[in-house]
Short mmCIF file of C-alpha atoms and ligand atoms in Angstrom, two decimals:
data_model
loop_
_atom_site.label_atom_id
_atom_site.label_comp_id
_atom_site.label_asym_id
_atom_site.label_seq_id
_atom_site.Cartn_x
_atom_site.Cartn_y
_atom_site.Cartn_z
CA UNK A 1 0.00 0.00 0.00
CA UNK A 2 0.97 3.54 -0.94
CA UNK A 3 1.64 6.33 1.41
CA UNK A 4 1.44 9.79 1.48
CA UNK A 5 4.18 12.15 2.56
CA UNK A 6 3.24 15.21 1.29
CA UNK A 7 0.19 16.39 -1.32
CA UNK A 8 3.29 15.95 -4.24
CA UNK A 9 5.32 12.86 -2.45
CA UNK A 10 3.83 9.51 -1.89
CA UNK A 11 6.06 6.33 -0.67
CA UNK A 12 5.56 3.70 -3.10
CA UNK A 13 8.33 1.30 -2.00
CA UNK A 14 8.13 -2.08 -0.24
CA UNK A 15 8.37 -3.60 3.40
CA UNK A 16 10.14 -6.55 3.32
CA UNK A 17 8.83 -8.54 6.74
CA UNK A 18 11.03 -11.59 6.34
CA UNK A 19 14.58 -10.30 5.24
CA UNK A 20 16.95 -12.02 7.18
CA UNK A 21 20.24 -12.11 5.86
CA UNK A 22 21.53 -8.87 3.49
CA UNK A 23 24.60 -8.78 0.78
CA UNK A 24 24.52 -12.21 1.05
CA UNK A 25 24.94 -13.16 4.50
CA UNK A 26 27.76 -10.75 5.53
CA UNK A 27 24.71 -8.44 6.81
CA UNK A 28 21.96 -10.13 9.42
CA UNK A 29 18.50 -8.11 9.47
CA UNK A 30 16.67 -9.89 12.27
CA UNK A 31 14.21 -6.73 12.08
CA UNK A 32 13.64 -7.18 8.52
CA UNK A 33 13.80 -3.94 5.60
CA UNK A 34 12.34 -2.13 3.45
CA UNK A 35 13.18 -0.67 0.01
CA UNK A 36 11.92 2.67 -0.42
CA UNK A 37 10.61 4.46 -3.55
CA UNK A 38 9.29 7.54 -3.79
CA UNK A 39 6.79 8.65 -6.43
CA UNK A 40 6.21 12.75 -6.92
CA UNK A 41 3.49 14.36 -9.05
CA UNK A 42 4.17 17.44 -10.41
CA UNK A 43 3.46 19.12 -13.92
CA UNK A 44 6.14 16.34 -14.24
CA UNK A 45 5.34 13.00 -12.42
CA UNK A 46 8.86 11.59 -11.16
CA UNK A 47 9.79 7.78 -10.21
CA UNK A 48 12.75 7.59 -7.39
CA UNK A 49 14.79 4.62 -7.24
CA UNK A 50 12.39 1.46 -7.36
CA UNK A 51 12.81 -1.90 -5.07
CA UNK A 52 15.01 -5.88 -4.63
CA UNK A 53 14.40 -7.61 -7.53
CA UNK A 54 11.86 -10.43 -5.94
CA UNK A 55 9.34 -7.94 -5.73
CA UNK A 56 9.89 -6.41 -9.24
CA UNK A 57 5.97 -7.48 -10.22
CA UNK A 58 4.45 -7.05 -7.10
CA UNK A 59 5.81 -3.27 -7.14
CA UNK A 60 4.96 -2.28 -10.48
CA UNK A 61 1.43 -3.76 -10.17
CA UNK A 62 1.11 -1.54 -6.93
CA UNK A 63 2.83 1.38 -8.54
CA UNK A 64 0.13 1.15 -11.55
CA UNK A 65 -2.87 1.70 -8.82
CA UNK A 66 -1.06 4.80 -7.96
CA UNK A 67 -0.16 5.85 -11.23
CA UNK A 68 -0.23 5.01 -15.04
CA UNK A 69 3.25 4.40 -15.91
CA UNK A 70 2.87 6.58 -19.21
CA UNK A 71 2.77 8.94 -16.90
CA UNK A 72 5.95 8.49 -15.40
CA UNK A 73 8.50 11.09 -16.78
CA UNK A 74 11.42 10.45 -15.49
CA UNK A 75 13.21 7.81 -13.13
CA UNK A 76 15.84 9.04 -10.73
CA UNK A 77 18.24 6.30 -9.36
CA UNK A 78 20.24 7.73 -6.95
CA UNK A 79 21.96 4.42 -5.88
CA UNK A 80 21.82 1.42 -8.65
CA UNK A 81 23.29 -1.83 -5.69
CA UNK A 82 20.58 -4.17 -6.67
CA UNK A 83 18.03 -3.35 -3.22
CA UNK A 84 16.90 -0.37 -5.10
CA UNK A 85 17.32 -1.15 -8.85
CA UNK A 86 16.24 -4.30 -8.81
CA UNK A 87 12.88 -3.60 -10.49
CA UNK A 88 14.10 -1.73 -13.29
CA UNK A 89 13.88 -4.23 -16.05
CA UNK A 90 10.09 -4.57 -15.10
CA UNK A 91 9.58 -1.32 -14.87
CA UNK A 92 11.34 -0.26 -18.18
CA UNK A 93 9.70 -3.28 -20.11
CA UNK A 94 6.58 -1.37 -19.93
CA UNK A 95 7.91 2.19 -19.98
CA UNK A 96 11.64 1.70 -22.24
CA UNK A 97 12.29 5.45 -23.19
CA UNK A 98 11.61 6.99 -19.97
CA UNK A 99 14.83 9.51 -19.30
CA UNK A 100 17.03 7.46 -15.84
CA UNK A 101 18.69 10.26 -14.28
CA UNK A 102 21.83 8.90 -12.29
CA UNK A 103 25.46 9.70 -11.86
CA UNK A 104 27.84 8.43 -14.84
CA UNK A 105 28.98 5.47 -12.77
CA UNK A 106 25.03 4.74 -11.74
CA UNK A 107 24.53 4.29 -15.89
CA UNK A 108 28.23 2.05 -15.73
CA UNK A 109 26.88 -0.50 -12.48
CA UNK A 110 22.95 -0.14 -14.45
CA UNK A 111 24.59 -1.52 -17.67
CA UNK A 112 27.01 -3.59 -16.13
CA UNK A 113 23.94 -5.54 -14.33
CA UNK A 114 21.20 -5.33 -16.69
CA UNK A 115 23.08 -4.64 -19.87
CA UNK A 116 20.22 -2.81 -21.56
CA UNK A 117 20.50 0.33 -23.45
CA UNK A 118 18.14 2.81 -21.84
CA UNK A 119 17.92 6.32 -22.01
CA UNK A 120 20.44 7.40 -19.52
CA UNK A 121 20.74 11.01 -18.03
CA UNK A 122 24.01 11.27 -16.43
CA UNK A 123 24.22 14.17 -13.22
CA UNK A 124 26.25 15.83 -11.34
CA UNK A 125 26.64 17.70 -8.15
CA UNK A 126 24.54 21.04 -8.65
CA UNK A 127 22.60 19.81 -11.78
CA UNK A 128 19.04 20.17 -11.41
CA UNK A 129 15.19 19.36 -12.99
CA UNK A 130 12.46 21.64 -12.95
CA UNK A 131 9.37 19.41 -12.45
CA UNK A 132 6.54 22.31 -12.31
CA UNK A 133 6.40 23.90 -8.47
CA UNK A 134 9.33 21.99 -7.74
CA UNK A 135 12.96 22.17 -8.48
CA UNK A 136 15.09 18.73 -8.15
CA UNK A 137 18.74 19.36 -7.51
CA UNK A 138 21.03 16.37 -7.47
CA UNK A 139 24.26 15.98 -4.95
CA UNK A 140 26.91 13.22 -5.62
CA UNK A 141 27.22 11.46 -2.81
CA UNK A 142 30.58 9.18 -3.64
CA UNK A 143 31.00 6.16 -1.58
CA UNK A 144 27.66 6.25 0.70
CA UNK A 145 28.33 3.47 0.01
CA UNK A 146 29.04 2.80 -3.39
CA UNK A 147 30.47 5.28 -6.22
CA UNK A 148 27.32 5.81 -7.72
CA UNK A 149 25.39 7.16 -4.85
CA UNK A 150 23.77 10.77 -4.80
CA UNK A 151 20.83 12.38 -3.06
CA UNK A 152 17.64 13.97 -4.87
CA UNK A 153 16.86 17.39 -3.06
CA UNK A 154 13.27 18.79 -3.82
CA UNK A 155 12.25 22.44 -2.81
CA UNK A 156 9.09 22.73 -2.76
CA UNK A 157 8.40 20.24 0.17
CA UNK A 158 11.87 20.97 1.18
CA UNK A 159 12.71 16.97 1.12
CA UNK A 160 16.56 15.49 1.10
CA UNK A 161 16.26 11.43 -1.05
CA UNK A 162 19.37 10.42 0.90
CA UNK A 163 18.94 6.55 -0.58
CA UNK A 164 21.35 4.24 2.23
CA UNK A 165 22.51 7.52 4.07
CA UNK A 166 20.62 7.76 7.16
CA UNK A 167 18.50 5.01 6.54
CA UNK A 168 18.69 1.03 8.72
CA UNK A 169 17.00 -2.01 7.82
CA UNK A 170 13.85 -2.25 10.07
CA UNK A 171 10.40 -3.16 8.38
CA UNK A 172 7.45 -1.38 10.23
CA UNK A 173 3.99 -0.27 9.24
CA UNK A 174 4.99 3.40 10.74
CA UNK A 175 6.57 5.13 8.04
CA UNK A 176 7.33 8.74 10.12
CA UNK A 177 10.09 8.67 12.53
CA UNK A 178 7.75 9.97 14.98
CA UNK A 179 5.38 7.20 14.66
CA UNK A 180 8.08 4.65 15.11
CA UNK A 181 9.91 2.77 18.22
CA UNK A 182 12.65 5.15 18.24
CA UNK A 183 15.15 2.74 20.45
CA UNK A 184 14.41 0.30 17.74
CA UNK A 185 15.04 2.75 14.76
CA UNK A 186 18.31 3.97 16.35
CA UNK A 187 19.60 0.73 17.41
CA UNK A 188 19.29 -0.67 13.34
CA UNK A 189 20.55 3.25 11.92
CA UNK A 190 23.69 2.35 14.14
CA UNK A 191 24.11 -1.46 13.34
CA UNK A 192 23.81 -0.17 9.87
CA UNK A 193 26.59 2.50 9.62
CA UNK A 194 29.13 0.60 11.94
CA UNK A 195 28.64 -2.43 9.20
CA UNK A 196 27.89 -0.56 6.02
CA UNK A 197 28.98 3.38 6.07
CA UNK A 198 32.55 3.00 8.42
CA UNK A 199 34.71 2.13 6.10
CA UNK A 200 33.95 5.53 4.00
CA UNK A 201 34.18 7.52 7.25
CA UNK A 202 35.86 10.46 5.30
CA UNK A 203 33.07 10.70 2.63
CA UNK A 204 30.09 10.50 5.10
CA UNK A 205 31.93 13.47 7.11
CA UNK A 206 33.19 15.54 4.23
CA UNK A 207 29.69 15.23 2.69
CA UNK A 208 27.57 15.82 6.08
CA UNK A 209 30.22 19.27 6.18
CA UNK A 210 29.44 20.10 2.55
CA UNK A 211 25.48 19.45 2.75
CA UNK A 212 25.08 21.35 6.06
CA UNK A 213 26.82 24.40 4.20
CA UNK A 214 24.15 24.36 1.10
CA UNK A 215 21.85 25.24 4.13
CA UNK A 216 18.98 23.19 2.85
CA UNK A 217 16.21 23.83 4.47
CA UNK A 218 14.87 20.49 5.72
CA UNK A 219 11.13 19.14 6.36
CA UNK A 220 11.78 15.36 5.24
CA UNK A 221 14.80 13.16 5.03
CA UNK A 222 13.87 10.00 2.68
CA UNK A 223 16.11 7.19 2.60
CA UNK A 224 16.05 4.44 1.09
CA UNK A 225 15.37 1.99 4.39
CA UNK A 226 13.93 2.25 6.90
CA UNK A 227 11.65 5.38 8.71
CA UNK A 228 11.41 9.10 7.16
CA UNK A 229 12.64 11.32 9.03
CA UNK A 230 10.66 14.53 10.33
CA UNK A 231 10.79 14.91 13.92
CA UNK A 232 14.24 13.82 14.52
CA UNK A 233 16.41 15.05 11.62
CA UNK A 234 18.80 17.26 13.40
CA UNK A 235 19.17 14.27 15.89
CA UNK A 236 20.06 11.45 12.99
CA UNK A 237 22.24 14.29 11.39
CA UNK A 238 23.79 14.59 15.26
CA UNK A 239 24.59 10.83 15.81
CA UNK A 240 26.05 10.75 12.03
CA UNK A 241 28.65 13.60 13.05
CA UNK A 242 29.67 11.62 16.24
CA UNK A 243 30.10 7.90 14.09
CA UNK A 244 31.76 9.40 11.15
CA UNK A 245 34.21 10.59 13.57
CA UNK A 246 35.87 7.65 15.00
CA UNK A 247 33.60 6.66 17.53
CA UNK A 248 33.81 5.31 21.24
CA UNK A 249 31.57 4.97 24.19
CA UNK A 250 33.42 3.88 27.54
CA UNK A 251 33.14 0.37 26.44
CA UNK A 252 35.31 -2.82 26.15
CA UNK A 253 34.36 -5.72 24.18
CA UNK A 254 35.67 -8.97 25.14
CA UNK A 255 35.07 -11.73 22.03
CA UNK A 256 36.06 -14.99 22.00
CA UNK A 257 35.87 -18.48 20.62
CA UNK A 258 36.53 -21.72 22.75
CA UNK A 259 36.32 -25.16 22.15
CA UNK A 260 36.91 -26.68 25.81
CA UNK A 261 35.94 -23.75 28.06
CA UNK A 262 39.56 -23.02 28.64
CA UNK A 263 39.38 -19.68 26.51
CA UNK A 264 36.04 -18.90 27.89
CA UNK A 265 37.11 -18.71 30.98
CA UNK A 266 40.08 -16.41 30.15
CA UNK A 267 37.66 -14.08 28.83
CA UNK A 268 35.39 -14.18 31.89
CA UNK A 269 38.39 -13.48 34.55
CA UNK A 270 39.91 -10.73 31.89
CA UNK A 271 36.67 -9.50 31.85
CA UNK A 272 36.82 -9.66 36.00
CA UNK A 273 39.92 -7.46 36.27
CA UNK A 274 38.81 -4.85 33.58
CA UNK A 275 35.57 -4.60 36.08
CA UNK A 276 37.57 -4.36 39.14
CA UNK A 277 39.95 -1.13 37.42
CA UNK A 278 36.98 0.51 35.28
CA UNK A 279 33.61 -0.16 37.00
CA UNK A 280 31.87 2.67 35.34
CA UNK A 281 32.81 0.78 31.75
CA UNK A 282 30.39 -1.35 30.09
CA UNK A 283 31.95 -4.70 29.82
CA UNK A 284 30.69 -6.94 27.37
CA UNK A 285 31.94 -10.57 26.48
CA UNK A 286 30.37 -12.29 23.40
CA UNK A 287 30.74 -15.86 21.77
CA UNK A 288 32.04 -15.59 18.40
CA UNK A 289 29.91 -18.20 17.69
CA UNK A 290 26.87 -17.64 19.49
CA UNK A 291 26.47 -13.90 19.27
CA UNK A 292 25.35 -12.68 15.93
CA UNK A 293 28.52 -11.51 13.58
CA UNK A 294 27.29 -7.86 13.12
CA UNK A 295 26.32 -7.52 16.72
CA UNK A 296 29.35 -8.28 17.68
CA UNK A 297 31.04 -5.62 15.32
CA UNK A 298 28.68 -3.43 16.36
CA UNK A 299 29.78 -3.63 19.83
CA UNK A 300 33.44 -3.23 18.47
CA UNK A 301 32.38 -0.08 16.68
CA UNK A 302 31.13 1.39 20.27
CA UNK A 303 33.93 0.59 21.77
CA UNK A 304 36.58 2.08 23.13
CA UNK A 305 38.74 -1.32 23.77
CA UNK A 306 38.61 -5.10 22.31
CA UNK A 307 40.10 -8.16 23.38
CA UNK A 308 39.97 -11.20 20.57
CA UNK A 309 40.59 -14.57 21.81
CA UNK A 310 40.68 -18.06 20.56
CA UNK A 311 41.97 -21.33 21.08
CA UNK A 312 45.00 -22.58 18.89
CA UNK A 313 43.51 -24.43 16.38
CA UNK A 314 46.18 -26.64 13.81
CA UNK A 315 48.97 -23.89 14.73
CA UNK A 316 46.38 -20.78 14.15
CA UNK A 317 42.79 -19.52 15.11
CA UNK A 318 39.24 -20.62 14.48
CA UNK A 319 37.50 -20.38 11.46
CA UNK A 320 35.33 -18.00 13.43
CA UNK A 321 38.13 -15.78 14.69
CA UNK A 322 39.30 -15.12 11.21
CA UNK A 323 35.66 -14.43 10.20
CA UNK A 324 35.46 -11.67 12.69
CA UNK A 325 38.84 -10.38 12.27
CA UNK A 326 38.29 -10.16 8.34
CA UNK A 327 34.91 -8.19 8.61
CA UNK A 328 36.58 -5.88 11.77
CA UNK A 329 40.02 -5.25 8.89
CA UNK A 330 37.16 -4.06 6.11
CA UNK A 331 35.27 -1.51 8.73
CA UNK A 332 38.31 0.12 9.14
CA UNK A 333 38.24 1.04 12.69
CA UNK A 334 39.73 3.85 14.27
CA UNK A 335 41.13 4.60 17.44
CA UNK A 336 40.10 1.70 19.43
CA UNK A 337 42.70 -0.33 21.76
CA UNK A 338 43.38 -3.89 21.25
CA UNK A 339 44.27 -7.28 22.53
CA UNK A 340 44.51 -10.83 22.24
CA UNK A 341 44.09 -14.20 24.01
CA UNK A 342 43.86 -17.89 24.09
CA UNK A 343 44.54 -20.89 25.53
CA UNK A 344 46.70 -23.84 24.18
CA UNK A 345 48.17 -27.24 24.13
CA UNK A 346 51.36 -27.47 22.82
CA UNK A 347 52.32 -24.54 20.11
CA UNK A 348 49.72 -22.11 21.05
CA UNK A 349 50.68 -19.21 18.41
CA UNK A 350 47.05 -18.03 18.18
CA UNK A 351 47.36 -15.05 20.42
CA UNK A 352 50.36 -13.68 18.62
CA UNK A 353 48.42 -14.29 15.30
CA UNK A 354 45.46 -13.01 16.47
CA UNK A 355 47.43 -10.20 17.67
CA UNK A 356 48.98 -9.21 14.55
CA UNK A 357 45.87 -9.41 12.67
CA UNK A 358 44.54 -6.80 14.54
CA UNK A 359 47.48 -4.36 13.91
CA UNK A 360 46.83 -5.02 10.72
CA UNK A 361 43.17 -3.93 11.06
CA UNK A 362 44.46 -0.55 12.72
CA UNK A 363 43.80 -1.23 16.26
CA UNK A 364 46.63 0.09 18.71
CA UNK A 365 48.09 -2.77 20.22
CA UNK A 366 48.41 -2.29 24.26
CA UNK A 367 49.99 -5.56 25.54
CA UNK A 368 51.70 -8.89 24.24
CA UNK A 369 48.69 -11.74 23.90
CA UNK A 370 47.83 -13.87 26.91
CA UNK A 371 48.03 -17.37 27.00
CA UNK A 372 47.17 -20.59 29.16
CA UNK A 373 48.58 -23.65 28.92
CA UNK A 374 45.57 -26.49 28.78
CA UNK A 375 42.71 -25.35 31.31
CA UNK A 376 43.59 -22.32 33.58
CA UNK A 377 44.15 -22.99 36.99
CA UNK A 378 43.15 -20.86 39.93
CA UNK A 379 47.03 -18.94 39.46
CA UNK A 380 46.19 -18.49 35.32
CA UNK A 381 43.20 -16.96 36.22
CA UNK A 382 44.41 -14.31 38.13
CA UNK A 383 47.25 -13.36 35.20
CA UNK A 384 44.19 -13.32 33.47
CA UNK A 385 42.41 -11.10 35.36
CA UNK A 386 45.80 -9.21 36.10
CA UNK A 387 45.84 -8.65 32.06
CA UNK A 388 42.07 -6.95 32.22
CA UNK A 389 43.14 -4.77 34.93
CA UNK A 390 46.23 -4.19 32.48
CA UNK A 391 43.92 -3.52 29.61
CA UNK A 392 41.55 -1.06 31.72
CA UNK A 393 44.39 1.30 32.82
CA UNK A 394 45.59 1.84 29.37
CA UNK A 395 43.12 4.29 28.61
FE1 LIG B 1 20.38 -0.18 0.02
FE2 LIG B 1 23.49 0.13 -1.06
O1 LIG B 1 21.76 -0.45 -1.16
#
């Protein structure tokens, strides 16, 4: 079902209830998504960006009640990863000389996954299309998360199309922020950015910078998942500033993998002495294996510290230590302490691997991995909690 922003702007997008599992499965979505699209009638009548492919026929048959697609204009794309252009070929069946506006590298990823030869507008920052009342004026948005990206600004109703920027993957029937479960909506916008948008820290902030100076004045920001935002713009805007920016709350994450205990209960007495030194910080110690993979980076990305441990496994680490450490190395963290641990039998290198793989990932190394020899006894659990305290005091 449609819905109605404004007298000119109607979301005609789709809630998808049972998404799961995103980009594959590097991204869980336990709250489910939704693909926006956002239809505007003017003196021209204006398509923005459409939904996944799955739902290719069951959007065009609902964009039809809304509107007869010979109607449609012109189709803006500001972001062509397959969520939002995933309809196009259904679409542009019925429809196959309507003008696409999109950046030149939207047209190169559009061709490159649908190899058709449509009529393709390309924009840039600054270029604009009068529509009647309203004025569209596009804003290359590079790396937000892909090259393509840009956002549709429209005057009249003073809206920003931001597409993945400020958006999270959280299916509800509320479509206004302030109708929404905000905890919810800001829990998803942050498991979002810390998994999606921190690796292009330095875009997000130069283009938050350079979008604040245009001054827009601001009544809707429309992504592309998730809630619109009315009530709470300047707020989202806040909380983008402070995760753009190399972000830390007064936490310590503790993760680990174990096959015997032994490593479990390192992380529990580390855990202990970090307590003991730093009561006021939130300690948190997760299961590699049965915490949720973006949760636990997440975590990482509010933290301030993080300890990685794992058994030695065949003279390295488990398969799901170098899952986490992989994903943690693409995020491209900044400014967070690090350390490692594990337990052992004989050669026992994983904390020293584990502990170079995260200087590699750009964590500042405080201390030398800890290690235990077979199960720790009542004297390795106190170097173990000795090693927390450690930790705590070197921040
Ligand atoms: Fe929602 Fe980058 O696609």
């Amino acid at each position: 079902m449609s819905k109605k922003i404004t007298d000119k702007v109607t979301w005609v997008g789709k809630i998808d209830w049972e998404l799961q599992h995103f980009h594959g499965d590097e991204l869980s979505t336990f709250r489910g998504s939704s693909y926006n699209a956002y239809l505007i009638r003017d003196e021209k009548n204006v398509l923005i960006d459409t939904v996944w492919g799955p739902y290719d026929r069951e959007f065009v048959s609902r964009l039809k009640e809304e509107i007869d697609l010979k109607d449609i204009d012109y189709i803006i794309m500001n972001h062509n990863e397959s969520d939002h252009s995933g309809a196009l070929p259904e679409i542009m069946r019925e429809i196959p000389d309507t003008p696409i506006y999109c950046t030149k590298m939207g047209e190169t990823i559009i061709r490159g996954m649908y190899h058709q030869d449509w009529n393709f507008v390309n924009v840039k920052t600054g270029d604009t299309l009068n529509i009647g009342e309203s004025t569209l004026t596009f804003v290359e948005a590079k790396f937000l998360h892909w090259p393509d990206t840009m956002f549709t600004y429209m005057d009249s109703d003073k809206i920003l199309f931001s597409n993945d920027g400020f958006g999270e993957h959280f299916a509800c029937e509320e479509l206004f922020d302030y109708q929404a479960n905000l905890d919810d909506v800001y829990s998803e916008a942050m498991k979002y950015y810390a998994n999606i948008l921190n690796p292009f820290n330095t875009f997000v902030k130069k283009k938050l910078a350079e979008v604040l100076a245009m001054n827009l004045p601001l009544e809707y920001v429309c992504p592309s998942h998730g809630i619109v935002w009315h009530d709470h713009i300047q707020d989202i805007i806040d909380r983008y500033q402070k995760w753009c920016d190399a972000y830390q709350e007064d936490q310590i994450t503790i993760v680990y993998d174990t096959m015997w205990n032994a490593t479990r209960h390192m992380a529990e007495a580390i855990a202990e002495g970090i307590r003991e030194t730093s009561p006021e910080t939130r300690v948190l110690v997760l299961s590699m294996t049965k915490s949720d993979k973006n949760d636990i980076l997440t975590e990482m990305f509010r933290s301030k510290g993080v300890l990685v441990g794992s058994p030695t496994i065949n003279n390295g680490f488990s398969y799901a230590t170098a899952g986490i450490l992989e994903m943690a190395k693409g995020l491209k963290f900044k400014g967070k302490k690090a350390a490692a641990f594990g337990s052992y039998g004989w050669s026992g290198e994983a904390a020293k691997k584990i502990t170079a793989e995260l200087a590699d990932a750009g964590f500042e190394i405080v201390a030398d991995g800890q290690r235990v020899k077979w199960a720790p006894d009542q004297d390795a659990l106190e170097a173990c909690r000795e090693y927390g305290r450690a930790f705590a005091k070197a921040f």
